[in-house]
GROMACS .gro file of C-alpha atoms in nm:
model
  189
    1UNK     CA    1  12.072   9.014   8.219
    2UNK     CA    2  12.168   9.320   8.458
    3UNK     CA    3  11.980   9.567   8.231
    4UNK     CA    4  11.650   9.324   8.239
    5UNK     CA    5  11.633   9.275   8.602
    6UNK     CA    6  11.704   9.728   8.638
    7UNK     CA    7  11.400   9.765   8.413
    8UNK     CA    8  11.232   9.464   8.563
    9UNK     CA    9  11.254   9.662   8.900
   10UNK     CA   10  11.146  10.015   8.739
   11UNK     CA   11  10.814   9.874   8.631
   12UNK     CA   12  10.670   9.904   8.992
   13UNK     CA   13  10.789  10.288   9.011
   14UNK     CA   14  10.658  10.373   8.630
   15UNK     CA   15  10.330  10.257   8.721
   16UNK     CA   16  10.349  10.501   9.025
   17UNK     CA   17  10.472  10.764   8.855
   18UNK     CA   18  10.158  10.718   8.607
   19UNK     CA   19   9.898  10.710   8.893
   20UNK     CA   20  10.065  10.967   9.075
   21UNK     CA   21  10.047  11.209   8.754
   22UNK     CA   22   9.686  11.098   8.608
   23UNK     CA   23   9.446  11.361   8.706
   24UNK     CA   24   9.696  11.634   8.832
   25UNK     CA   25   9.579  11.838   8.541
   26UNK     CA   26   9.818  11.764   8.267
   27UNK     CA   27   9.606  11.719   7.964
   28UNK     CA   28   9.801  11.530   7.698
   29UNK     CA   29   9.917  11.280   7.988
   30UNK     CA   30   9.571  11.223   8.077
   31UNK     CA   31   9.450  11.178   7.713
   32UNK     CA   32   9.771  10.912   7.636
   33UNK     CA   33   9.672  10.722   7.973
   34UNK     CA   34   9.308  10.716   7.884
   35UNK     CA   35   9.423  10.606   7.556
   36UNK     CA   36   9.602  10.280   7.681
   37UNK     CA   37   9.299  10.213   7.923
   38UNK     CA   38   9.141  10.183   7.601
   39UNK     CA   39   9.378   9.995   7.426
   40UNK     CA   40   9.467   9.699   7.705
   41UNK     CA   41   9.080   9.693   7.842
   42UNK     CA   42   9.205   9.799   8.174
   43UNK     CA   43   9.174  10.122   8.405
   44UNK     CA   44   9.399  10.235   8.717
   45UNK     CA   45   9.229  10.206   9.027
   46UNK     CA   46   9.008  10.465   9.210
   47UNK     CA   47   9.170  10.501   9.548
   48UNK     CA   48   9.039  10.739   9.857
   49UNK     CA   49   9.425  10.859   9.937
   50UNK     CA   50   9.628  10.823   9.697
   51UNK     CA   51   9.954  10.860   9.882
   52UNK     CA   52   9.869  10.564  10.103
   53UNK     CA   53   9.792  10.387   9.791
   54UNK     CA   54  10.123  10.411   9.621
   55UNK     CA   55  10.295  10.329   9.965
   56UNK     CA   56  10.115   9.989   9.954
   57UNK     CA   57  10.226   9.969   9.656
   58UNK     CA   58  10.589  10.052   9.734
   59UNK     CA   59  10.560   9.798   9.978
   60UNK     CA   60  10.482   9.501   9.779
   61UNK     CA   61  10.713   9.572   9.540
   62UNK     CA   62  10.976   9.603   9.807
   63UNK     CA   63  10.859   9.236   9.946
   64UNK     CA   64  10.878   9.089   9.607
   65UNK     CA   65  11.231   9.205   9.527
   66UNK     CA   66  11.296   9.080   9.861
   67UNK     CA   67  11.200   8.785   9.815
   68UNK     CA   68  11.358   8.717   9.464
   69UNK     CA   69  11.684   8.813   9.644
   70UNK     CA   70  11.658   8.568   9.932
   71UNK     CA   71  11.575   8.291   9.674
   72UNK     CA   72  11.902   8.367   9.534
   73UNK     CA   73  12.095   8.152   9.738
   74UNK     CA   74  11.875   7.838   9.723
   75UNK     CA   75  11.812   7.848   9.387
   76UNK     CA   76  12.251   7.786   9.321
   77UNK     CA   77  12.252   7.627   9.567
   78UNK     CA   78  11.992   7.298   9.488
   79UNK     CA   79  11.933   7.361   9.137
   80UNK     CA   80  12.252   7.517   9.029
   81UNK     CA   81  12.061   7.829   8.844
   82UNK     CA   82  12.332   8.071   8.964
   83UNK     CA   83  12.187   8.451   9.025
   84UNK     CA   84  12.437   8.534   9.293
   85UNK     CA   85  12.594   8.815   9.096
   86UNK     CA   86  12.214   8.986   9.071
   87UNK     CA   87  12.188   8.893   9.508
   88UNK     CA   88  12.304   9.274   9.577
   89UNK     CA   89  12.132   9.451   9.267
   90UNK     CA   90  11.782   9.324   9.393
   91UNK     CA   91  11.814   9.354   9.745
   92UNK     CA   92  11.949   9.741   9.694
   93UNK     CA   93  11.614   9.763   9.507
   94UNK     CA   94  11.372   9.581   9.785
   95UNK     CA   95  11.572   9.842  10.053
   96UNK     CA   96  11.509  10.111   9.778
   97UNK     CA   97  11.077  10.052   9.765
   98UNK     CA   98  11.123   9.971  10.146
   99UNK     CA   99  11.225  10.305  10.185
  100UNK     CA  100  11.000  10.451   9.925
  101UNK     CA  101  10.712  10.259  10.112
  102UNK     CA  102  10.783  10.441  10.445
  103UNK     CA  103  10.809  10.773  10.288
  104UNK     CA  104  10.470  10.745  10.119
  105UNK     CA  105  10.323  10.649  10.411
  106UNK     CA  106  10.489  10.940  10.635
  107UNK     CA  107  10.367  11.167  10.354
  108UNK     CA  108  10.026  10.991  10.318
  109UNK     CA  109   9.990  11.127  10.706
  110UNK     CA  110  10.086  11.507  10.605
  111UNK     CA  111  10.488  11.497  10.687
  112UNK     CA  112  10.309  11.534  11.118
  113UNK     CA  113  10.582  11.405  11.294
  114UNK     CA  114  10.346  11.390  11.590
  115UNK     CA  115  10.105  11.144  11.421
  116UNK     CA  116  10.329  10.932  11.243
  117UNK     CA  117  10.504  10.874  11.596
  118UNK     CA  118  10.171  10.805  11.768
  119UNK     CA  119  10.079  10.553  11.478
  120UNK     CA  120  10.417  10.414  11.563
  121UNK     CA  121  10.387  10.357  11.928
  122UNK     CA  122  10.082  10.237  11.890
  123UNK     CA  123  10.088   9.992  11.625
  124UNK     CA  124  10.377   9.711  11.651
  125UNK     CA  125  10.371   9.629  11.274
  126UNK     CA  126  10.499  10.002  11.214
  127UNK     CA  127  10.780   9.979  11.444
  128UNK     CA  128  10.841   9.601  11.345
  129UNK     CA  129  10.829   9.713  10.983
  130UNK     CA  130  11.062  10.028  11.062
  131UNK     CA  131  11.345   9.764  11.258
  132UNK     CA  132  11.287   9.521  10.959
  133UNK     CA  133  11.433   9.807  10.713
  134UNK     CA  134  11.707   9.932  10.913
  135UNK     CA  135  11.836   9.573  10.986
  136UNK     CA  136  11.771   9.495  10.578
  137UNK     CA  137  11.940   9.878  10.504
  138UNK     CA  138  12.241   9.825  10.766
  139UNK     CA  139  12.366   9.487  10.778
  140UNK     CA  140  12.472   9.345  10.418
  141UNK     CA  141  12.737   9.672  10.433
  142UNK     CA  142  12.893   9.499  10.744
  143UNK     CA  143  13.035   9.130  10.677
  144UNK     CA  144  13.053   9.014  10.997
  145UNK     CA  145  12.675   9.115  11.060
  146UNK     CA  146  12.531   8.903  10.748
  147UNK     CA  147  12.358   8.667  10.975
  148UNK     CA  148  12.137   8.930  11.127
  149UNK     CA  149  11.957   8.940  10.779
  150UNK     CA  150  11.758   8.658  10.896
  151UNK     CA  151  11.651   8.869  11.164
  152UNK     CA  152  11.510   9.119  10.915
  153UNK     CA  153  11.344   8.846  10.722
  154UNK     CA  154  11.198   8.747  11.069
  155UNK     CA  155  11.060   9.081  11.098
  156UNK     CA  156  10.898   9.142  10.751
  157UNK     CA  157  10.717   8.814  10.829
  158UNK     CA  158  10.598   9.026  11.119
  159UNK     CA  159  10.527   9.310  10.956
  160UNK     CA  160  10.344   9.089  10.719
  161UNK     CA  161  10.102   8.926  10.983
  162UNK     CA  162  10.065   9.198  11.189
  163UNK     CA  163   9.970   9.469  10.985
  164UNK     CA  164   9.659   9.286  10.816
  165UNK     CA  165   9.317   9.186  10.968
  166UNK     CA  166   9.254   8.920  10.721
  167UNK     CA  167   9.552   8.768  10.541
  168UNK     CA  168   9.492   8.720  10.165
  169UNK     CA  169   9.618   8.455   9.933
  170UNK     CA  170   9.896   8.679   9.839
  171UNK     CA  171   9.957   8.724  10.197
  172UNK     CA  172   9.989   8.334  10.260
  173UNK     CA  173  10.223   8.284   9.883
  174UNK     CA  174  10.464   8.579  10.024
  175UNK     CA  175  10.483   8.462  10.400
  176UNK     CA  176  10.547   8.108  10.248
  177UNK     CA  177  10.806   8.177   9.999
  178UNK     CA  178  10.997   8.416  10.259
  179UNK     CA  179  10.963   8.103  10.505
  180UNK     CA  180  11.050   7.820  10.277
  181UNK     CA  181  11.314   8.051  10.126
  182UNK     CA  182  11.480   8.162  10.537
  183UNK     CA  183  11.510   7.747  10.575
  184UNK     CA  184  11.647   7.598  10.251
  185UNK     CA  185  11.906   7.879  10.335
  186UNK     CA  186  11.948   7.754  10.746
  187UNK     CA  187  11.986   7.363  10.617
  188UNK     CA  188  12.312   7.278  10.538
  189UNK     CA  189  12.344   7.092  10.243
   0.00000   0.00000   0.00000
């Protein structure tokens, strides 16, 4: 089960590393992704920056993992489907893309220090986001601090509504599932 959840959680960072390399001039790499455009009747997406692109999608993958690993606990502990061994595996995963997704974006804005610090004094869901992965990062490595992970779950909810104009439906299913998933764990059973 450990090896299916690890390649599971790759499949986000092969299809990076695929839109990342298409069109960077390698020939037989573009002719085999072409190729399985054909094949599956689908096509990666055209994107304006692609840096910024593969930070959202860093991000989203780090959410989902997050939220797999918070449903952990409530899936043992009210329908006895026990995960709890896999609890640190995917969580070192969602901190993993979390990371990945802050990176792209730093590097989406040219490695400028300057502008990346402006963005984040400026905009609340950056900084909100940037707490959110040091509590997420810091905490579960200090036992007496594991409470405060609620506190980072607070804050990607934060992130989450702050840093869109319009919330889509995946929006609403993530914000729920982190919600539903931060009180099944808070009621005492």
């Amino acid at each position: 089960m450990r090896y299916i959840i690890v390649l599971l959680a790759l499949v986000p960072l092969m299809f990076m590393g695929i839109f990342f390399l298409y069109g960077s001039g390698i020939a037989w790499f573009d002719e085999l992704v072409v190729w399985g455009e054909n094949a599956f009747s689908s096509s990666l997406p055209v994107v304006k920056n692609k840096l910024y692109f593969l930070s959202s999608v860093a991000g989203w993958s780090a959410l989902w993992l997050l939220i797999f690993a918070f449903w952990v606990q409530p899936l043992r502990t009210y329908i006895r489907f026990d995960l709890v061994e896999f609890k640190k595996l995917l969580g070192g995963f969602s901190v993993g893309y979390a990371l990945l997704h802050l990176l792209l974006f730093i590097a989406a804005h040219d490695f400028s220090l300057s502008i990346v610090g402006k963005l984040f004094i400026s905009h609340l869901f950056l900084t909100v986001g940037f707490g959110a992965l040091l509590v997420l990062s810091i905490t579960p490595h200090v036992k007496a601090w594991y409470k405060i992970l609620y506190i980072g779950v607070v804050l990607v909810i934060i992130h989450l509504l702050l840093g869109y104009r319009t919330l889509d439906t995946h929006h609403i299913i993530a914000i729920s599932l982190l919600s539903l998933g931060l009180a099944l764990r808070l009621i005492k059973r």
